[in-house]
Every structure is written in C-alpha cells, then in structure tokens.
Amino acid sequence: MNQMESSLRVRRFEGLPSPDEFSSKIEPANVAAVFHGAVKDWKAISRWNPSDGGLDYLEESVGSSVLEAMLSRSGRIFYGDIRSHERVPIPFSTFITSCKKHLQNLDVGSSFEAQVCSEDSDLANSDIPGELYVAQVPIMNTERNERCPLETLTEDIQMPAFLGIKTLASINFWMNMAHSRSSTHYDPHHNLLCVVSGCKRVVLSPPSACSILYPMPVYGEASNHSAVNIEKPDFSVHPRAKNYEEHSQKIVLHPGDALFIPEGWFHQVDSDDLTIAVNFWWKSDMMSNMLEHMDPYYLRRILNRLVEKEKVHIFQFQSYYFNGRNFLFCGIFLFSIHYYILYLFSFYILLGIGQNHVLHESFSGGSKFIENYQLADDASEDNHEMDRCKLRDTTKESSRRHGILQQLEPFALHVLYELVSLVHNTISVDNQNGSTESTSKDSSSPDVEKEQIVKDNPPLSEIDTVANIFLAVEPLVLRNILLGMVHHFPRTLEALILHMLSPKGAEVLTRKFDEMDQQIMKEEQCEFYRQFYGVFDDQFAAMDAILNGKELFALQAFKNVLDKYLGAHPDQRNS
C-alpha cells in the first residue's frame, strides 16, 4: 500500500481508548483501527476454544438450536452473490460434530497451532468441496423482530467499554470449520470484529478505492461486494484492479484482538481452521442523523464531487503532449533557431500569407512549413544576420502587424507553430479525402457543431493532441499564443475551435481561461475575449462549440463515475 495516504493507514492501539476518545476522535475519522487484546478478558476466549474443550461447551450450550449456515458452491470461498452459495438450515450440534471430526484430522500439536498465524495461507489450490460457514448468525438483533438462536452466548461476551452507550444494530456469531475466505465487500454499518479463537487475516481498502474494486451493480442483491477475484484477477476484464495492492493493507487478528471496520471500508477476510469471531454492528452518526428528505440533495452533491475528481483523473492518465522526442526537439529550437523561426513567421506575414483569409491559400500545409524550418536551420549565421537587418528596415506598419509574434517567447512560438501546423495538416488531409468543411456561419451552427463533436472526437482515454498542447502551456502564455492566432491566423483559429476542439480540449481550454482570469485585470479579460471571439463570423457558434464540448466531457466523466462507483453502465442496452 505504498500509495495509500498516510491518513488512511490502519491505526493500532495497544491500550483501549475511553468511550469519549473513541466517539470524538477514532470513529469520526472513519479509518480502520486495531485494538490489541481488547476482548482478551471475555469468558468466551477460554470457554469457546476448540483445542481446549470449546466445541463440547458450545454443543452443550446451544447445540439444540437450528440456524442458517452458508453452503458454498465455490469451495471454501464465500461470495456475496447468492448464486454462489445458499442458506441452509442446520442443527448447530450437527455443525459442531463436523468440526470435531475435522479437529481430529489435524495434528493438534503442530498443524493447528502453526496455521493460526500464517500470513500466506492459500485457498486457491484447495480441492475441498463446498463447505459450511456459520456466518452472521445473530446473538442479538434490534433491527429485526426475530428470535436469535445463539442468544444464550451473550453471557460469555460483553460489549467493549469504549463503545460506550452506542445503540447496536446486532451482535453476530461467525464460525468456520476449515480455512475459508469471504469475498471483498463493505458493510452499511460500523463494525467491530472481535476474534475469539483461531486467526483472521483481513485485507482492508478505503471507500476511495471503490473504483479499483469494481463494485457490483447498485441495483443488484450483492451491491456491496466487489466483482474482482483478488486471488486471480482478470485484468482484461478489470484493468483498474492492477492498482489494488497500492490501496490495501493486511491486518492479522489473534484471539482477543478487535478490528474497527468503518462503514464503507472494503474488507476481504481469510479465516484459519476452526476460527470463531463475534462482531458488533451499529449505525454511524451520519447515517443515523441524515434526514430522508435531504437524500436527493446529498446524492447530487456526491455525484458532482466524484465527477470533478474523474475529470482530474482523466487528465492525469493522458500522455503528455511533450514526450521525450518533443522535448529534445524543443530544446534544439530554444537554443538554436529562435530568431530563424521568428524571421520565417515575419516573412510569411509580410508576404500577406499570414492574413489567412482563406485557410488553404494561406498555408499549404505543415510539411512545407517544416521544410522552410529545416532550410532556416541549415543556413549560415551570416545570412540570417543579413535577414534580420532587412527585417528591421521594414515599415512601421509591417512591424506593427508582426509585432505580436516578435513578443512571443521561444516556447510559445514553438507551440503556435505546432497548432498552426496541426490545423493545416488536418485540413490538407480532409481536402485530399474530399471532406473539407466550410468555416462559414451556415456550417458552424450550434447543432451541427455539437453533432460533429460527438461524431468525430475519440474517447477520452485516447491521446488528444490539441488538449495536450493546451495542458502543457501556462494560462498567460496560451493567451499570447491565441492572440497571435487572432492577428495572424484568424481562419486557422476558427477551424481549430469549430472543427478540431474535442470535449477534453474544450474542458482544458475553459480551465486555462479560468486560471488566466485569476491573473489579469478585468479590463484585460474583456479585451482578450473581445479579440478572441471577434475572429468568428458567428461568435455564438464558437461559444456553443466550446460549451458543448465541455458538457460532453462532463457527461463522459459522469458515465465513468457510474461505472466505477455504482457498477452501472448507462451506454449498455438490454437486448
């Protein structure tokens, strides 16, 4: 769990907290905690011990009770899905008899005791057929009006003092005959798991790891269980589960130990032979005090927060535009040919090409520009010095026209080149395929643009060159680049926004705009947006293209949230 936040690491207590300390500091933190020796004074510790007459004691005390046990169809692994197990009525005395036979088959002096604290017990290689597990049999239950078959055992246990006067939902008895494992799941209550005999190894993951564990659909009967087989995960089906180890922690519980498992924490439990435990469930204060009429509001707030986190997640898992090759290229550019490129841009504009009134006449494509770029790089320093002298002798009007480019830093000039090249290369390909689209008002209506964004843009998981270029640039640098396009490549800018801006690109662009607004005065903001949107024949079409893309990005993030945290797949339809 190298990547788990330190605040989520399981806390360990050798001494027991007071009720006030538990209620004010431990429980509200909603982080798992181990209390060593918390129930070591229970009578059950000695009375129920299978290796010291405990099975006889249990049979005498409650052997006549008939209770429901879990019969697994998958060996000694008990899944939450009822398709993998069934509840069967069984006299407790019959179960105890089976436990006695199993105990006789063990070498009590070595195998049984040695296995109690094994860290690496492996059920995957087990060939034992379906097993019985006395799981979650109530000793006391306040939520259901039903008889508790093991109520007699209450005299052997007591509620730990640090739970104070909490209103318990239930106290449950757990006992397995042979090694067993529960599937990964969470509980809707706070849980204090107390080991009486044997050993339990618990793998814990916080609620924030929900997406990694692929919860079962929220509408299903096993909605609190993970769909991932942690022992043998299929990463082709559950790729996010590769990060499971980084978001989990293993805890070993011995007789007398207690583990606080807060509501919503995923846990998978391995139990050694003849392990007995008792757990206490109670509702958290938040769930107890949540008003029902507020449910829709909190649901929307939670979904909104998860959607915002998902947007950041999408950004983090994209390949940065500037990879190693581009960094090398950029480094050469910064130190060798800044003035050469500035000259080419300036010369390009002086010829009238930079006016860019007709996109395909203004720029023949990125390949030609790269060709000029390379020619400039190969030319001698003397020739370029002469070119710069000629450039300084141009008219004041010409200087004013290409002055914005002269003000750009080398990195910004490089990014501007990349954007212009990208647009023109794309348009050139479209021309060759006979699919060139007009940037006029008629073809850039909001409806047409929205349909085009949905149709043409790749999934958010794919590399998005335009978005990644925007991501790599500081807000004020991007503003200067966009102003350079406004003054010298207006039709290229129009094509970029109306026809090449993906949902991710729209999200990044608006985020950069928000960051820029925090760094400049209100008057500068207004002037920038006036110039930026003034390029477009239809300013509302440009705004709609950006906003529609931004909303589509949020929609995809929302679908990801439903998939990750609710196990819902909104794009799937019943056949």
Coordinates of C-alpha atoms in Angstrom, one line a residue:
M1 CA 0.0 0.0 0.0
N2 CA 2.8 2.4 -0.9
Q3 CA 0.4 4.8 -2.5
M4 CA -2.2 4.8 0.3
E5 CA -2.5 8.2 2.0
S6 CA -1.0 8.2 5.5
S7 CA -4.3 9.5 6.9
L8 CA -6.0 6.2 5.7
R9 CA -3.5 3.8 7.2
V10 CA -4.9 1.4 9.8
R11 CA -4.3 2.7 13.3
R12 CA -3.1 0.4 16.1
F13 CA -3.8 0.7 19.8
E14 CA -2.2 -1.4 22.5
G15 CA -4.3 0.3 25.2
L16 CA -8.0 0.8 25.0
P17 CA -9.5 4.3 24.4
S18 CA -12.1 5.8 26.5
P19 CA -15.7 6.0 25.2
D20 CA -15.2 9.7 24.7
E21 CA -11.9 9.3 22.8
F22 CA -13.4 6.7 20.6
S23 CA -16.5 8.7 19.8
S24 CA -14.8 12.0 19.3
K25 CA -11.5 11.0 17.6
I26 CA -11.4 7.5 16.3
E27 CA -14.9 6.9 15.0
P28 CA -15.4 10.3 13.2
A29 CA -12.1 9.8 11.3
N30 CA -13.7 6.8 9.6
V31 CA -10.4 5.0 9.4
A32 CA -9.9 1.3 10.4
A33 CA -8.2 0.7 13.8
V34 CA -6.9 -2.4 15.6
F35 CA -7.3 -2.8 19.4
H36 CA -4.9 -5.5 20.5
G37 CA -6.2 -7.5 23.4
A38 CA -9.5 -5.6 23.5
V39 CA -11.6 -8.6 24.4
K40 CA -8.9 -10.9 26.0
D41 CA -10.9 -10.9 29.2
W42 CA -14.0 -12.4 27.7
K43 CA -15.2 -15.7 29.1
A44 CA -15.6 -16.8 25.5
I45 CA -11.8 -16.8 25.0
S46 CA -11.4 -19.8 27.2
R47 CA -14.8 -21.4 27.0
W48 CA -15.1 -21.5 23.2
N49 CA -11.5 -22.6 22.5
P50 CA -11.8 -25.6 20.1
S51 CA -8.4 -27.0 21.2
D52 CA -9.4 -26.9 24.9
G53 CA -12.9 -28.4 25.1
G54 CA -14.6 -25.4 23.5
L55 CA -16.6 -27.5 21.0
D56 CA -18.2 -29.5 23.8
Y57 CA -19.1 -26.3 25.6
L58 CA -20.8 -24.8 22.6
E59 CA -22.7 -28.0 21.8
E60 CA -24.0 -28.2 25.4
S61 CA -24.9 -24.5 25.4
V62 CA -26.7 -24.1 22.1
G63 CA -26.4 -27.4 20.3
S64 CA -30.1 -27.8 20.1
S65 CA -30.5 -24.6 18.1
V66 CA -31.3 -24.7 14.4
L67 CA -29.6 -22.0 12.5
E68 CA -28.9 -20.9 8.9
A69 CA -25.4 -21.7 7.6
M70 CA -23.9 -20.7 4.3
L71 CA -23.3 -23.6 1.9
S72 CA -20.7 -22.5 -0.7
R73 CA -20.8 -23.8 -4.3
S74 CA -17.3 -22.5 -4.8
G75 CA -15.3 -24.5 -2.2
R76 CA -14.2 -22.6 0.8
I77 CA -14.6 -19.1 -0.8
F78 CA -17.9 -17.5 0.1
Y79 CA -19.1 -14.8 -2.3
G80 CA -21.8 -12.3 -1.7
D81 CA -23.7 -13.3 -4.8
I82 CA -26.4 -15.8 -3.7
R83 CA -25.8 -17.7 -7.0
S84 CA -22.5 -18.9 -5.4
H85 CA -24.0 -20.0 -2.1
E86 CA -27.2 -20.8 -0.4
R87 CA -28.5 -20.5 3.2
V88 CA -29.4 -23.9 4.6
P89 CA -31.0 -24.8 8.0
I90 CA -28.8 -27.0 10.1
P91 CA -28.8 -28.0 13.8
F92 CA -25.8 -26.4 15.4
S93 CA -25.0 -29.7 17.0
T94 CA -24.5 -31.2 13.5
F95 CA -22.1 -28.5 12.6
I96 CA -20.2 -29.0 15.9
T97 CA -19.9 -32.7 15.1
S98 CA -18.3 -32.0 11.8
C99 CA -15.9 -29.6 13.5
K100 CA -14.9 -32.3 15.9
K101 CA -14.1 -34.7 13.1
H102 CA -12.1 -32.0 11.4
L103 CA -10.2 -31.3 14.6
Q104 CA -9.4 -35.0 14.9
N105 CA -7.8 -35.0 11.5
L106 CA -5.5 -32.2 12.4
D107 CA -2.2 -32.6 14.1
V108 CA -3.1 -30.5 17.1
G109 CA 0.4 -30.1 18.3
S110 CA 1.7 -28.7 15.0
S111 CA -0.7 -28.1 12.1
F112 CA -3.5 -26.4 14.0
E113 CA -1.4 -24.1 16.1
A114 CA 1.1 -23.4 13.3
Q115 CA -1.6 -22.4 10.9
V116 CA -3.2 -19.9 13.2
C117 CA -0.9 -17.0 12.3
S118 CA 0.1 -18.0 8.8
E119 CA 0.4 -14.8 6.7
D120 CA 0.3 -16.7 3.3
S121 CA -2.4 -19.3 3.6
D122 CA -3.6 -20.1 0.1
L123 CA -7.1 -21.2 -0.7
A124 CA -6.5 -21.1 -4.5
N125 CA -5.1 -24.6 -4.6
S126 CA -7.8 -26.1 -2.4
D127 CA -9.6 -29.2 -3.7
I128 CA -12.0 -29.4 -0.7
P129 CA -15.7 -29.4 -1.9
G130 CA -18.4 -27.0 -0.9
E131 CA -18.2 -26.0 2.8
L132 CA -20.5 -24.8 5.5
Y133 CA -19.9 -21.5 7.2
V134 CA -21.8 -20.4 10.2
A135 CA -21.8 -16.7 9.2
Q136 CA -23.6 -13.8 10.7
V137 CA -25.9 -15.8 13.0
P138 CA -27.4 -13.3 15.4
I139 CA -26.7 -13.4 19.1
M140 CA -28.6 -10.1 19.4
N141 CA -30.6 -8.2 16.8
T142 CA -32.5 -4.9 17.3
E143 CA -33.2 -4.3 13.6
R144 CA -35.3 -7.5 13.0
N145 CA -38.1 -8.8 15.2
E146 CA -36.9 -12.4 15.2
R147 CA -35.6 -15.0 17.6
C148 CA -31.8 -15.1 18.0
P149 CA -30.8 -18.8 18.1
L150 CA -27.5 -18.1 19.9
E151 CA -28.8 -15.6 22.4
T152 CA -27.6 -17.8 25.2
L153 CA -24.0 -17.0 24.3
T154 CA -24.4 -13.3 25.4
E155 CA -23.2 -14.2 28.9
D156 CA -19.8 -15.2 27.6
I157 CA -19.2 -11.8 25.9
Q158 CA -19.6 -8.2 26.7
M159 CA -19.7 -5.0 24.6
P160 CA -16.2 -3.4 24.8
A161 CA -16.3 -0.4 27.1
F162 CA -15.1 2.1 24.5
L163 CA -18.3 1.6 22.5
G164 CA -20.0 3.4 25.4
I165 CA -23.7 3.6 25.1
K166 CA -24.0 3.1 21.4
T167 CA -27.2 1.6 20.1
L168 CA -26.2 -1.6 18.5
A169 CA -27.9 -3.0 15.4
S170 CA -26.8 -6.5 16.0
I171 CA -24.2 -8.8 17.5
N172 CA -23.3 -11.8 15.3
F173 CA -21.5 -15.1 15.7
W174 CA -19.1 -16.4 13.0
M175 CA -17.5 -19.8 12.9
N176 CA -15.9 -21.8 10.1
M177 CA -14.7 -25.4 10.1
A178 CA -11.8 -25.3 7.6
H179 CA -9.9 -22.5 6.1
S180 CA -12.3 -20.1 4.4
R181 CA -12.4 -16.8 2.6
S182 CA -15.0 -14.1 2.2
S183 CA -15.2 -12.1 -1.0
T184 CA -14.3 -8.4 -0.8
H185 CA -17.2 -6.4 0.4
Y186 CA -18.2 -3.4 2.6
D187 CA -20.9 -3.1 5.3
P188 CA -23.5 -0.4 5.7
H189 CA -22.7 -0.2 9.4
H190 CA -19.7 0.4 11.6
N191 CA -18.3 -2.9 12.5
L192 CA -16.1 -4.1 15.5
L193 CA -14.8 -7.5 14.6
C194 CA -13.6 -9.5 17.6
V195 CA -11.6 -12.7 17.3
V196 CA -12.3 -15.3 20.0
S197 CA -10.4 -18.3 18.6
G198 CA -8.2 -19.0 15.6
C199 CA -6.8 -16.3 13.4
K200 CA -8.3 -13.9 10.8
R201 CA -6.3 -12.1 8.1
V202 CA -8.2 -9.0 6.9
V203 CA -7.3 -7.1 3.7
L204 CA -8.7 -3.5 4.0
S205 CA -9.3 -0.9 1.4
P206 CA -10.8 2.6 2.0
P207 CA -14.0 3.7 0.2
S208 CA -11.9 5.8 -2.1
A209 CA -10.6 2.5 -3.6
C210 CA -14.1 1.7 -4.8
S211 CA -13.4 2.2 -8.5
I212 CA -10.4 -0.1 -8.3
L213 CA -12.6 -2.9 -6.9
Y214 CA -15.4 -2.8 -9.4
P215 CA -18.4 -2.9 -7.1
M216 CA -21.4 -5.0 -8.2
P217 CA -24.3 -3.0 -9.7
V218 CA -26.0 -0.8 -7.1
Y219 CA -29.4 -2.3 -8.1
G220 CA -28.2 -5.9 -7.5
E221 CA -28.6 -8.1 -4.4
A222 CA -24.8 -8.2 -3.9
S223 CA -24.2 -4.4 -4.5
N224 CA -21.8 -4.2 -1.5
H225 CA -19.5 -6.8 -3.0
S226 CA -16.6 -6.4 -5.4
A227 CA -16.7 -8.2 -8.7
V228 CA -12.9 -8.7 -8.7
N229 CA -11.4 -12.0 -7.8
I230 CA -8.5 -10.7 -5.8
E231 CA -6.7 -14.1 -5.8
K232 CA -6.7 -14.4 -9.6
P233 CA -7.8 -11.0 -11.0
D234 CA -8.6 -10.9 -14.7
F235 CA -7.1 -7.5 -15.7
S236 CA -8.6 -7.8 -19.2
V237 CA -12.0 -7.5 -17.5
H238 CA -11.0 -5.4 -14.5
P239 CA -7.9 -3.3 -15.6
R240 CA -8.1 -0.8 -12.8
A241 CA -7.6 -3.7 -10.3
K242 CA -3.9 -3.6 -11.2
N243 CA -3.6 -0.8 -8.5
Y244 CA -5.3 -2.9 -5.8
E245 CA -2.1 -3.6 -3.8
E246 CA -1.3 0.1 -3.6
H247 CA -4.7 0.8 -2.0
S248 CA -5.0 -2.0 0.5
Q249 CA -3.5 -3.1 3.8
K250 CA -3.3 -6.5 5.5
I251 CA -4.1 -7.0 9.2
V252 CA -3.7 -10.2 11.2
L253 CA -6.1 -10.6 14.2
H254 CA -5.3 -13.0 17.1
P255 CA -7.6 -14.2 19.8
G256 CA -8.6 -11.2 21.9
D257 CA -8.0 -8.7 19.2
A258 CA -10.7 -6.4 17.8
L259 CA -10.7 -4.5 14.5
F260 CA -12.9 -1.4 13.9
I261 CA -14.0 -1.5 10.2
P262 CA -15.8 1.7 9.4
E263 CA -18.9 1.7 7.2
G264 CA -18.0 1.7 3.5
W265 CA -14.5 0.1 4.0
F266 CA -13.9 -2.9 1.8
H267 CA -12.6 -5.9 3.5
Q268 CA -11.8 -9.5 2.5
V269 CA -11.3 -12.0 5.3
D270 CA -9.4 -15.2 5.5
S271 CA -10.1 -17.5 8.4
D272 CA -7.9 -20.4 9.6
D273 CA -9.3 -23.7 10.7
L274 CA -11.9 -23.5 13.5
T275 CA -11.9 -19.8 13.8
I276 CA -14.6 -18.2 15.9
A277 CA -15.4 -14.5 16.0
V278 CA -18.1 -12.1 17.2
N279 CA -18.9 -8.7 15.6
F280 CA -20.8 -5.7 16.7
W281 CA -22.7 -3.5 14.2
W282 CA -24.0 0.0 14.8
K283 CA -25.1 2.8 12.6
S284 CA -22.8 5.7 12.1
D285 CA -23.9 9.1 13.4
M286 CA -24.0 10.5 9.9
M287 CA -26.4 7.8 8.6
S288 CA -28.5 7.9 11.8
N289 CA -28.9 11.7 11.6
M290 CA -29.3 12.1 7.8
L291 CA -32.8 13.4 7.1
E292 CA -34.6 11.4 4.4
H293 CA -35.8 14.5 2.5
M294 CA -32.2 15.5 2.1
D295 CA -31.2 12.3 0.2
P296 CA -31.6 13.7 -3.3
Y297 CA -29.5 16.8 -2.4
Y298 CA -26.6 14.8 -0.9
L299 CA -26.7 12.3 -3.8
R300 CA -26.3 15.2 -6.3
R301 CA -23.5 16.7 -4.2
I302 CA -21.7 13.4 -4.0
L303 CA -22.0 12.7 -7.7
N304 CA -20.8 16.3 -8.6
R305 CA -17.8 15.8 -6.4
L306 CA -17.0 12.4 -8.0
V307 CA -17.4 13.9 -11.5
E308 CA -14.9 16.7 -10.7
K309 CA -12.4 14.1 -9.4
E310 CA -13.0 12.0 -12.5
K311 CA -12.1 15.0 -14.7
V312 CA -8.8 15.3 -13.0
H313 CA -8.3 11.6 -13.2
I314 CA -8.8 11.7 -17.0
F315 CA -6.1 14.5 -17.3
Q316 CA -3.6 12.6 -15.2
F317 CA -3.9 9.4 -17.2
Q318 CA -3.3 11.0 -20.6
S319 CA 0.0 11.0 -22.3
Y320 CA 1.6 14.4 -22.1
Y321 CA 2.0 16.1 -25.5
F322 CA 5.6 16.9 -24.9
N323 CA 7.2 13.4 -24.8
G324 CA 10.9 12.8 -24.9
R325 CA 11.3 13.4 -28.6
N326 CA 9.4 16.6 -28.5
F327 CA 11.4 17.8 -25.5
L328 CA 14.6 17.2 -27.5
F329 CA 13.2 19.0 -30.5
C330 CA 12.0 21.9 -28.3
G331 CA 15.4 22.2 -26.7
I332 CA 17.2 22.5 -30.0
F333 CA 14.6 25.0 -31.0
L334 CA 15.0 27.1 -27.9
F335 CA 18.8 27.5 -28.2
S336 CA 19.5 27.3 -31.9
I337 CA 16.8 28.7 -34.2
H338 CA 14.5 31.1 -32.3
Y339 CA 15.4 34.0 -34.5
Y340 CA 15.2 31.9 -37.6
I341 CA 11.6 30.9 -36.9
L342 CA 10.7 34.5 -35.9
Y343 CA 12.1 35.5 -39.3
L344 CA 10.1 32.9 -41.1
F345 CA 6.9 33.9 -39.4
S346 CA 7.6 37.6 -40.1
F347 CA 8.5 37.0 -43.7
Y348 CA 5.4 34.8 -44.0
I349 CA 3.2 37.6 -42.8
L350 CA 4.9 40.3 -44.8
L351 CA 4.0 38.4 -47.9
G352 CA 0.4 38.7 -46.9
I353 CA 0.0 35.0 -46.3
G354 CA -0.3 35.4 -42.6
Q355 CA -3.6 37.3 -43.1
N356 CA -5.0 33.8 -43.5
H357 CA -8.3 35.0 -45.0
V358 CA -8.7 31.8 -47.0
L359 CA -7.4 28.8 -45.0
H360 CA -6.0 26.7 -47.7
E361 CA -4.5 29.6 -49.7
S362 CA -2.8 31.0 -46.6
F363 CA -0.8 27.9 -45.7
S364 CA 0.0 25.0 -47.9
G365 CA 0.5 22.6 -45.0
G366 CA 2.7 21.6 -42.2
S367 CA 5.2 19.8 -44.4
K368 CA 6.1 22.9 -46.3
F369 CA 6.5 24.9 -43.2
I370 CA 8.7 22.2 -41.7
E371 CA 10.7 22.3 -44.9
N372 CA 11.3 26.1 -44.5
Y373 CA 12.1 25.4 -40.9
Q374 CA 14.8 23.0 -41.8
L375 CA 16.2 25.3 -44.5
A376 CA 16.5 28.0 -42.0
D377 CA 18.3 25.8 -39.6
D378 CA 20.8 24.8 -42.2
A379 CA 21.5 28.4 -43.4
S380 CA 24.7 30.2 -42.2
E381 CA 24.7 32.7 -39.4
D382 CA 25.8 35.5 -41.7
N383 CA 22.9 35.0 -44.0
H384 CA 20.5 35.2 -41.1
E385 CA 22.1 38.2 -39.7
M386 CA 21.5 39.9 -43.0
D387 CA 17.9 38.7 -43.0
R388 CA 17.4 40.2 -39.5
C389 CA 18.9 43.5 -40.7
K390 CA 16.4 43.6 -43.6
L391 CA 13.6 42.8 -41.2
R392 CA 14.5 45.8 -39.1
D393 CA 14.3 48.0 -42.1
T394 CA 10.6 47.2 -42.9
T395 CA 7.9 49.8 -42.5
K396 CA 6.4 50.7 -39.2
E397 CA 3.1 49.3 -40.4
S398 CA 4.7 45.9 -41.1
S399 CA 6.4 45.9 -37.7
R400 CA 3.0 46.6 -36.0
R401 CA 1.4 43.7 -37.9
H402 CA 4.0 41.1 -36.9
G403 CA 4.9 42.7 -33.5
I404 CA 2.9 40.2 -31.6
L405 CA 4.9 37.3 -32.9
Q406 CA 8.2 39.2 -32.0
Q407 CA 6.9 39.4 -28.4
L408 CA 6.4 35.6 -28.1
E409 CA 8.9 33.6 -26.1
P410 CA 10.6 30.7 -28.0
F411 CA 8.5 28.1 -26.3
A412 CA 5.3 30.0 -27.1
L413 CA 6.4 30.5 -30.7
H414 CA 7.0 26.8 -31.0
V415 CA 3.6 25.9 -29.6
L416 CA 2.0 28.4 -32.1
Y417 CA 3.8 26.6 -34.9
E418 CA 2.6 23.3 -33.7
L419 CA -1.1 24.4 -33.5
V420 CA -0.9 26.1 -37.0
S421 CA 0.8 23.0 -38.4
L422 CA -1.7 20.7 -36.8
V423 CA -4.7 22.5 -38.2
H424 CA -3.4 22.8 -41.7
N425 CA -2.2 19.3 -41.9
T426 CA -5.6 18.1 -40.8
I427 CA -7.3 20.4 -43.3
S428 CA -5.0 19.1 -46.1
V429 CA -5.9 15.5 -45.3
D430 CA -9.6 16.4 -45.4
N431 CA -9.1 18.1 -48.7
Q432 CA -7.5 15.0 -50.1
N433 CA -10.4 12.9 -48.9
G434 CA -12.9 15.4 -50.3
S435 CA -14.4 16.2 -46.9
T436 CA -13.3 19.8 -46.4
E437 CA -15.8 21.7 -44.3
S438 CA -16.6 25.4 -44.5
T439 CA -15.9 27.6 -41.5
S440 CA -18.8 29.9 -42.6
K441 CA -21.7 30.8 -40.4
D442 CA -24.0 28.3 -42.1
S443 CA -21.9 25.2 -41.4
S444 CA -20.9 26.1 -37.9
S445 CA -24.3 26.3 -36.3
P446 CA -24.6 25.0 -32.7
D447 CA -26.5 21.9 -33.6
V448 CA -24.1 21.0 -36.5
E449 CA -21.1 21.6 -34.3
K450 CA -22.4 19.5 -31.4
E451 CA -23.2 16.6 -33.7
Q452 CA -19.7 16.9 -35.2
I453 CA -18.1 16.9 -31.8
V454 CA -19.9 13.7 -30.8
K455 CA -19.2 12.0 -34.1
D456 CA -15.6 12.9 -34.7
N457 CA -13.9 13.0 -31.3
P458 CA -12.1 10.0 -29.9
P459 CA -12.9 8.5 -26.4
L460 CA -11.4 10.4 -23.5
S461 CA -9.0 7.6 -22.9
E462 CA -7.2 8.2 -26.2
I463 CA -4.4 10.8 -26.8
D464 CA -5.8 14.2 -27.7
T465 CA -3.1 16.3 -29.3
V466 CA -4.9 19.7 -29.1
A467 CA -5.9 19.2 -25.5
N468 CA -2.4 18.1 -24.5
I469 CA -0.9 21.1 -26.2
F470 CA -3.2 23.3 -24.1
L471 CA -2.3 21.4 -21.0
A472 CA 1.4 21.9 -21.4
V473 CA 1.1 25.7 -21.6
E474 CA 0.7 28.2 -18.8
P475 CA -2.5 30.3 -19.0
L476 CA -0.9 33.7 -19.8
V477 CA 1.4 32.0 -22.4
L478 CA -1.7 30.4 -24.0
R479 CA -3.4 33.8 -24.1
N480 CA -0.4 35.3 -26.0
I481 CA -0.5 32.3 -28.4
L482 CA -4.2 32.7 -29.1
L483 CA -3.7 36.5 -29.6
G484 CA -1.0 35.6 -32.1
M485 CA -3.5 33.4 -34.0
V486 CA -6.2 36.2 -33.7
H487 CA -4.0 38.7 -35.5
H488 CA -2.1 36.5 -38.0
F489 CA -4.0 33.2 -38.4
P490 CA -7.7 34.0 -37.7
R491 CA -9.2 31.4 -40.0
T492 CA -6.8 28.8 -38.6
L493 CA -8.1 29.7 -35.1
E494 CA -11.7 29.5 -36.3
A495 CA -11.1 26.0 -37.7
L496 CA -9.3 24.9 -34.5
I497 CA -12.2 25.9 -32.3
L498 CA -15.1 24.9 -34.5
H499 CA -13.8 21.7 -36.1
M500 CA -10.9 20.3 -34.1
L501 CA -11.7 21.0 -30.4
S502 CA -12.6 17.8 -28.7
P503 CA -14.6 17.6 -25.4
K504 CA -11.3 17.2 -23.5
G505 CA -9.8 20.2 -25.4
A506 CA -12.8 22.3 -24.5
E507 CA -12.5 21.4 -20.9
V508 CA -8.8 22.2 -20.8
L509 CA -9.3 25.5 -22.7
T510 CA -12.0 26.7 -20.3
R511 CA -9.9 25.8 -17.3
K512 CA -7.0 27.8 -18.7
F513 CA -9.4 30.7 -19.3
D514 CA -10.5 30.5 -15.6
E515 CA -6.8 30.4 -14.5
M516 CA -6.0 33.3 -16.8
D517 CA -8.9 35.4 -15.4
Q518 CA -7.4 35.0 -11.9
Q519 CA -4.1 36.5 -13.1
I520 CA -5.2 39.5 -15.1
M521 CA -7.3 42.6 -14.5
K522 CA -11.0 42.7 -15.5
E523 CA -10.3 45.2 -18.4
E524 CA -7.7 42.8 -19.8
Q525 CA -10.1 39.9 -19.6
C526 CA -12.7 41.8 -21.5
E527 CA -10.3 42.9 -24.2
F528 CA -8.9 39.4 -24.7
Y529 CA -12.4 37.8 -25.1
R530 CA -13.4 40.6 -27.4
Q531 CA -10.5 39.9 -29.7
F532 CA -10.7 36.1 -29.4
Y533 CA -14.4 35.8 -30.2
G534 CA -14.3 38.7 -32.7
V535 CA -12.4 36.3 -35.1
F536 CA -15.5 34.2 -35.7
D537 CA -18.2 35.0 -38.2
D538 CA -20.7 33.7 -35.6
Q539 CA -19.4 34.3 -32.1
F540 CA -22.3 32.3 -30.6
A541 CA -21.3 29.3 -32.7
A542 CA -17.8 29.5 -31.2
M543 CA -19.1 29.8 -27.7
D544 CA -21.5 26.9 -28.3
A545 CA -18.7 24.7 -29.7
I546 CA -16.6 25.3 -26.6
L547 CA -19.5 24.8 -24.1
N548 CA -21.0 21.8 -25.9
G549 CA -17.6 20.2 -25.8
K550 CA -17.2 21.0 -22.1
E551 CA -20.6 19.5 -21.4
L552 CA -19.8 16.3 -23.3
F553 CA -16.6 16.0 -21.3
A554 CA -18.6 16.2 -18.1
L555 CA -21.1 13.7 -19.4
Q556 CA -18.3 11.2 -20.1
A557 CA -16.8 11.8 -16.7
F558 CA -20.3 11.2 -15.2
K559 CA -20.6 7.9 -17.1
N560 CA -17.2 6.9 -15.8
V561 CA -18.4 7.6 -12.2
L562 CA -21.5 5.5 -12.6
D563 CA -19.3 2.7 -13.9
K564 CA -16.6 2.9 -11.3
Y565 CA -18.6 3.6 -8.2
L566 CA -22.1 2.2 -8.9
G567 CA -21.3 -0.6 -11.3
A568 CA -23.8 0.9 -13.7
H569 CA -23.2 1.0 -17.5
P570 CA -25.5 3.7 -19.0
D571 CA -24.4 3.0 -22.6
Q572 CA -25.4 -0.6 -22.4
R573 CA -28.9 -1.5 -23.5
N574 CA -30.9 -4.7 -22.9
S575 CA -31.0 -6.8 -26.0

